mmCIF file of C-alpha atoms in Angstrom:
data_model
loop_
_atom_site.group_PDB
_atom_site.id
_atom_site.type_symbol
_atom_site.label_atom_id
_atom_site.label_comp_id
_atom_site.label_asym_id
_atom_site.label_seq_id
_atom_site.Cartn_x
_atom_site.Cartn_y
_atom_site.Cartn_z
ATOM 1 C CA MET A 1 6.821 20.407 -11.932
ATOM 2 C CA ILE A 2 7.652 17.006 -10.489
ATOM 3 C CA SER A 3 10.816 15.640 -8.898
ATOM 4 C CA SER A 4 11.222 12.022 -7.857
ATOM 5 C CA PHE A 5 13.951 10.099 -6.072
ATOM 6 C CA GLY A 6 14.074 6.387 -5.328
ATOM 7 C CA SER A 7 16.145 3.256 -5.723
ATOM 8 C CA LYS A 8 16.650 -0.362 -4.738
ATOM 9 C CA PHE A 9 18.260 0.519 -1.443
ATOM 10 C CA GLN A 10 17.489 -2.449 0.784
ATOM 11 C CA PHE A 11 16.439 -5.476 -1.239
ATOM 12 C CA LYS A 12 19.507 -6.271 -3.309
ATOM 13 C CA PRO A 13 22.043 -9.165 -3.271
ATOM 14 C CA GLU A 14 24.763 -7.338 -1.355
ATOM 15 C CA ASN A 15 22.366 -6.792 1.556
ATOM 16 C CA ALA A 16 21.292 -10.432 1.858
ATOM 17 C CA PRO A 17 22.018 -12.052 5.250
ATOM 18 C CA LYS A 18 25.223 -14.070 5.350
ATOM 19 C CA GLY A 19 24.634 -17.585 4.081
ATOM 20 C CA ALA A 20 21.230 -16.817 2.525
ATOM 21 C CA GLY A 21 20.128 -19.100 -0.295
ATOM 22 C CA THR A 22 18.157 -18.263 -3.424
ATOM 23 C CA LYS A 23 14.877 -20.034 -2.529
ATOM 24 C CA CYS A 24 13.575 -19.977 1.031
ATOM 25 C CA LEU A 25 12.263 -23.547 1.249
ATOM 26 C CA VAL A 26 14.937 -25.128 -0.955
ATOM 27 C CA ASP A 27 18.439 -23.957 -0.083
ATOM 28 C CA CYS A 28 18.258 -21.343 2.675
ATOM 29 C CA PRO A 29 19.420 -22.188 6.236
ATOM 30 C CA LEU A 30 17.739 -18.981 7.495
ATOM 31 C CA VAL A 31 14.210 -20.064 6.560
ATOM 32 C CA ASP A 32 13.074 -20.098 10.209
ATOM 33 C CA THR A 33 14.688 -16.816 11.278
ATOM 34 C CA CYS A 34 14.696 -14.406 8.312
ATOM 35 C CA ARG A 35 12.008 -11.736 8.685
ATOM 36 C CA TYR A 36 11.146 -12.104 4.985
ATOM 37 C CA SER A 37 11.126 -15.905 4.903
ATOM 38 C CA ALA A 38 8.443 -17.377 2.640
ATOM 39 C CA LYS A 39 7.777 -19.974 5.330
ATOM 40 C CA ARG A 40 7.060 -17.336 7.979
ATOM 41 C CA LEU A 41 5.003 -15.151 5.641
ATOM 42 C CA TYR A 42 2.973 -17.673 3.651
ATOM 43 C CA LEU A 43 3.017 -20.977 5.557
ATOM 44 C CA ASP A 44 3.050 -20.013 9.228
ATOM 45 C CA GLN A 45 0.322 -17.429 8.477
ATOM 46 C CA PRO A 46 -1.517 -19.008 5.508
ATOM 47 C CA LYS A 47 -4.527 -16.669 5.572
ATOM 48 C CA ARG A 48 -2.647 -13.398 5.839
ATOM 49 C CA TRP A 49 -1.961 -13.026 2.120
ATOM 50 C CA ALA A 50 -4.359 -15.701 0.862
ATOM 51 C CA PHE A 51 -6.461 -13.484 -1.425
ATOM 52 C CA TYR A 52 -3.449 -11.944 -3.183
ATOM 53 C CA ILE A 53 -1.019 -14.839 -3.367
ATOM 54 C CA TRP A 54 -2.971 -18.044 -3.666
ATOM 55 C CA ASP A 55 -6.410 -17.126 -5.020
ATOM 56 C CA LYS A 56 -5.448 -14.541 -7.647
ATOM 57 C CA LEU A 57 -1.762 -14.765 -8.498
ATOM 58 C CA GLU A 58 -1.332 -18.532 -8.263
ATOM 59 C CA GLY A 59 -4.904 -19.371 -9.300
ATOM 60 C CA ILE A 60 -5.600 -21.834 -6.506
ATOM 61 C CA GLU A 61 -8.653 -21.582 -4.284
ATOM 62 C CA ASN A 62 -8.436 -23.159 -0.827
ATOM 63 C CA PRO A 63 -4.905 -24.544 -1.295
ATOM 64 C CA THR A 64 -3.690 -27.261 1.050
ATOM 65 C CA ASP A 65 -0.426 -26.966 2.969
ATOM 66 C CA GLU A 66 1.097 -29.329 0.426
ATOM 67 C CA ASP A 67 -0.039 -27.063 -2.433
ATOM 68 C CA ARG A 68 1.566 -24.036 -0.796
ATOM 69 C CA ILE A 69 4.837 -25.825 -0.087
ATOM 70 C CA ASN A 70 5.085 -27.179 -3.641
ATOM 71 C CA LEU A 71 4.434 -23.751 -5.134
ATOM 72 C CA LEU A 72 6.990 -22.027 -2.916
ATOM 73 C CA LYS A 73 9.550 -24.700 -3.715
ATOM 74 C CA GLY A 74 8.754 -24.468 -7.419
ATOM 75 C CA ASP A 75 8.823 -21.528 -9.804
ATOM 76 C CA SER A 76 6.670 -19.127 -7.768
ATOM 77 C CA ASN A 77 8.373 -15.768 -7.242
ATOM 78 C CA TYR A 78 7.028 -15.768 -3.694
ATOM 79 C CA GLY A 79 9.394 -18.596 -2.782
ATOM 80 C CA ARG A 80 12.488 -16.698 -3.888
ATOM 81 C CA CYS A 81 14.862 -14.764 -1.635
ATOM 82 C CA ILE A 82 13.674 -11.161 -1.514
ATOM 83 C CA TYR A 83 17.268 -9.969 -1.723
ATOM 84 C CA LYS A 84 18.101 -12.063 -4.784
ATOM 85 C CA CYS A 85 15.125 -11.499 -7.066
ATOM 86 C CA ASP A 86 15.625 -9.835 -10.445
ATOM 87 C CA ASN A 87 12.945 -7.200 -9.930
ATOM 88 C CA ASN A 88 13.647 -3.573 -10.872
ATOM 89 C CA VAL A 89 11.066 -1.915 -8.613
ATOM 90 C CA VAL A 90 12.312 0.690 -6.140
ATOM 91 C CA ASP A 91 11.884 -0.190 -2.462
ATOM 92 C CA HIS A 92 11.613 3.444 -1.411
ATOM 93 C CA GLN A 93 10.626 6.630 -3.222
ATOM 94 C CA SER A 94 10.034 10.303 -2.465
ATOM 95 C CA VAL A 95 8.056 12.509 -4.863
ATOM 96 C CA LEU A 96 7.613 16.298 -4.769
ATOM 97 C CA VAL A 97 4.951 17.996 -6.909
ATOM 98 C CA ASN A 98 4.727 21.758 -7.471
ATOM 99 C CA PHE A 99 1.211 22.541 -8.733
ATOM 100 C CA LYS A 100 0.258 25.368 -11.081
ATOM 101 C CA ASN A 101 -1.513 27.326 -8.327
ATOM 102 C CA GLY A 102 1.580 27.285 -6.113
ATOM 103 C CA ALA A 103 0.530 24.460 -3.804
ATOM 104 C CA THR A 104 3.013 21.649 -3.169
ATOM 105 C CA GLY A 105 2.503 17.977 -2.468
ATOM 106 C CA THR A 106 4.819 15.220 -1.300
ATOM 107 C CA HIS A 107 4.513 11.445 -1.418
ATOM 108 C CA ASN A 108 6.743 8.991 0.425
ATOM 109 C CA MET A 109 6.747 5.231 -0.057
ATOM 110 C CA VAL A 110 8.893 2.861 2.006
ATOM 111 C CA GLY A 111 8.821 -0.858 1.339
ATOM 112 C CA GLY A 112 10.702 -1.912 4.461
ATOM 113 C CA SER A 113 8.587 -0.251 7.162
ATOM 114 C CA ALA A 114 7.827 -2.078 10.412
ATOM 115 C CA GLY A 115 4.155 -2.455 9.523
ATOM 116 C CA PRO A 116 1.675 -1.595 6.767
ATOM 117 C CA MET A 117 0.413 1.959 6.934
ATOM 118 C CA ARG A 118 -1.166 4.680 4.833
ATOM 119 C CA ARG A 119 -1.246 8.198 6.192
ATOM 120 C CA ILE A 120 -2.269 11.509 4.685
ATOM 121 C CA HIS A 121 -1.590 15.010 5.984
ATOM 122 C CA ILE A 122 -3.188 17.989 4.269
ATOM 123 C CA ILE A 123 -2.245 21.499 5.404
ATOM 124 C CA GLY A 124 -4.357 24.388 4.121
ATOM 125 C CA THR A 125 -4.740 28.082 4.867
ATOM 126 C CA LYS A 126 -7.342 27.579 7.622
ATOM 127 C CA GLY A 127 -6.174 24.364 9.220
ATOM 128 C CA GLU A 128 -5.136 20.818 8.500
ATOM 129 C CA ILE A 129 -6.426 17.271 8.122
ATOM 130 C CA TYR A 130 -4.566 14.176 9.244
ATOM 131 C CA GLY A 131 -5.759 10.713 8.271
ATOM 132 C CA ASP A 132 -4.571 7.307 9.427
ATOM 133 C CA PHE A 133 -5.814 4.354 7.369
ATOM 134 C CA GLU A 134 -5.007 1.682 9.948
ATOM 135 C CA GLU A 135 -6.906 3.568 12.661
ATOM 136 C CA SER A 136 -9.662 4.550 10.173
ATOM 137 C CA LYS A 137 -9.723 8.045 11.648
ATOM 138 C CA PHE A 138 -9.378 11.606 10.399
ATOM 139 C CA THR A 139 -8.287 14.469 12.639
ATOM 140 C CA VAL A 140 -9.451 17.925 11.549
ATOM 141 C CA ALA A 141 -7.645 20.860 13.172
ATOM 142 C CA LYS A 142 -8.786 24.420 12.454
ATOM 143 C CA ILE A 143 -6.899 27.597 13.299
ATOM 144 C CA HIS A 144 -8.689 29.379 16.151
ATOM 145 C CA PRO A 145 -6.730 32.312 17.695
ATOM 146 C CA THR A 146 -9.041 32.605 20.740
ATOM 147 C CA LYS A 147 -8.397 29.060 21.927
ATOM 148 C CA THR A 148 -5.634 28.266 24.412
ATOM 149 C CA ASP A 149 -3.713 26.143 21.913
ATOM 150 C CA GLU A 150 -4.887 28.323 18.977
ATOM 151 C CA LYS A 151 -6.867 25.585 17.286
ATOM 152 C CA THR A 152 -9.970 23.411 17.445
ATOM 153 C CA VAL A 153 -9.651 19.675 16.948
ATOM 154 C CA GLU A 154 -12.269 17.212 15.739
ATOM 155 C CA VAL A 155 -11.638 13.473 15.383
ATOM 156 C CA VAL A 156 -13.777 11.660 12.809
ATOM 157 C CA ASP A 157 -13.918 7.896 13.331
ATOM 158 C CA LEU A 158 -14.930 6.124 10.115
ATOM 159 C CA ASN A 159 -15.375 2.895 12.074
ATOM 160 C CA VAL A 160 -14.014 0.769 9.238
ATOM 161 C CA ASN A 161 -13.521 -2.745 10.524
ATOM 162 C CA GLY A 162 -13.903 -6.365 9.523
ATOM 163 C CA ASP A 163 -12.444 -7.780 6.300
ATOM 164 C CA MET A 164 -9.828 -5.355 4.978
ATOM 165 C CA VAL A 165 -8.841 -7.476 1.969
ATOM 166 C CA GLY A 166 -10.643 -9.258 -0.826
ATOM 167 C CA ALA A 167 -13.290 -7.973 -3.220
ATOM 168 C CA TYR A 168 -15.228 -6.079 -0.552
ATOM 169 C CA GLY A 169 -12.470 -5.025 1.802
ATOM 170 C CA GLY A 170 -9.700 -3.887 -0.556
ATOM 171 C CA HIS A 171 -8.265 -0.569 0.624
ATOM 172 C CA GLY A 172 -10.776 -0.396 3.440
ATOM 173 C CA GLY A 173 -13.696 -0.969 1.094
ATOM 174 C CA GLY A 174 -12.530 1.786 -1.246
ATOM 175 C CA ASP A 175 -12.137 -0.510 -4.252
ATOM 176 C CA GLU A 176 -15.791 -1.550 -4.145
ATOM 177 C CA LYS A 177 -16.952 2.050 -3.630
ATOM 178 C CA LEU A 178 -14.954 3.285 -6.637
ATOM 179 C CA ALA A 179 -16.475 0.590 -8.841
ATOM 180 C CA ALA A 180 -19.978 1.392 -7.520
ATOM 181 C CA ASP A 181 -19.434 5.123 -8.178
ATOM 182 C CA PHE A 182 -18.379 4.409 -11.752
ATOM 183 C CA VAL A 183 -21.427 2.236 -12.436
ATOM 184 C CA GLU A 184 -23.734 4.853 -10.902
ATOM 185 C CA PHE A 185 -22.120 7.541 -13.071
ATOM 186 C CA LEU A 186 -22.698 5.473 -16.232
ATOM 187 C CA ARG A 187 -26.341 5.102 -15.218
ATOM 188 C CA GLY A 188 -26.694 8.868 -15.121
ATOM 189 C CA GLY A 189 -26.786 9.112 -11.338
ATOM 190 C CA LYS A 190 -25.244 11.848 -9.240
ATOM 191 C CA PRO A 191 -21.510 11.214 -8.790
ATOM 192 C CA SER A 192 -20.088 11.152 -5.270
ATOM 193 C CA LEU A 193 -17.226 13.340 -4.068
ATOM 194 C CA ALA A 194 -14.828 10.484 -4.845
ATOM 195 C CA CYS A 195 -15.849 10.387 -8.525
ATOM 196 C CA THR A 196 -13.385 12.624 -10.395
ATOM 197 C CA SER A 197 -13.708 13.912 -13.936
ATOM 198 C CA ILE A 198 -11.789 12.163 -16.693
ATOM 199 C CA PHE A 199 -9.545 15.248 -16.939
ATOM 200 C CA ASP A 200 -8.554 15.085 -13.253
ATOM 201 C CA SER A 201 -8.042 11.326 -13.485
ATOM 202 C CA VAL A 202 -5.748 11.657 -16.518
ATOM 203 C CA ALA A 203 -3.820 14.478 -14.815
ATOM 204 C CA GLY A 204 -3.279 12.262 -11.768
ATOM 205 C CA HIS A 205 -2.034 9.392 -13.923
ATOM 206 C CA LEU A 206 0.339 11.717 -15.785
ATOM 207 C CA CYS A 207 1.852 12.785 -12.464
ATOM 208 C CA VAL A 208 2.504 9.150 -11.616
ATOM 209 C CA TYR A 209 4.068 8.410 -15.000
ATOM 210 C CA LEU A 210 6.357 11.442 -14.694
ATOM 211 C CA ALA A 211 7.423 10.401 -11.196
#
């Protein structure tokens, strides 16, 4: 059983700052102060989103400042006011899954958080695991009645650093590892723990579609 709630709560026309235009670099007087200004996001920090915006979506490698400005002033969606785009994607969502064996799972997505983050918290019958993507660490806590605080704690540092975007850094290097696992599986090699069966993969996708 799956329940899902979400909506366009923040990024809609009625929430736009007073006087906001429709295109950041064309008709918006708030281009230098708005936290979502295309100038601040893509021009003042040209390398921050380079792989996603310029290389792949706009099809330009090593764009000049003039290239970026022309694109953002033109028909690129990345030059439009975030509050006045015609997208229909929710900016926040909460999902609750009740599995067949009685376990429950929750997923929360917030598009307007202060910073990028991915966190996972798994609570079992003998302890719990907490993972923080940005810190690249897992904390494993096991129930231990004889200890003062009734648990043992182990911190596992994955020591993931360097390029966190691009072909080799996407999702902390996870994209490359998934592709490598798949190729190894096709070659008849031993699959890693991250390589799920087609049945589990389809079940996971069905959960997403239902949500």
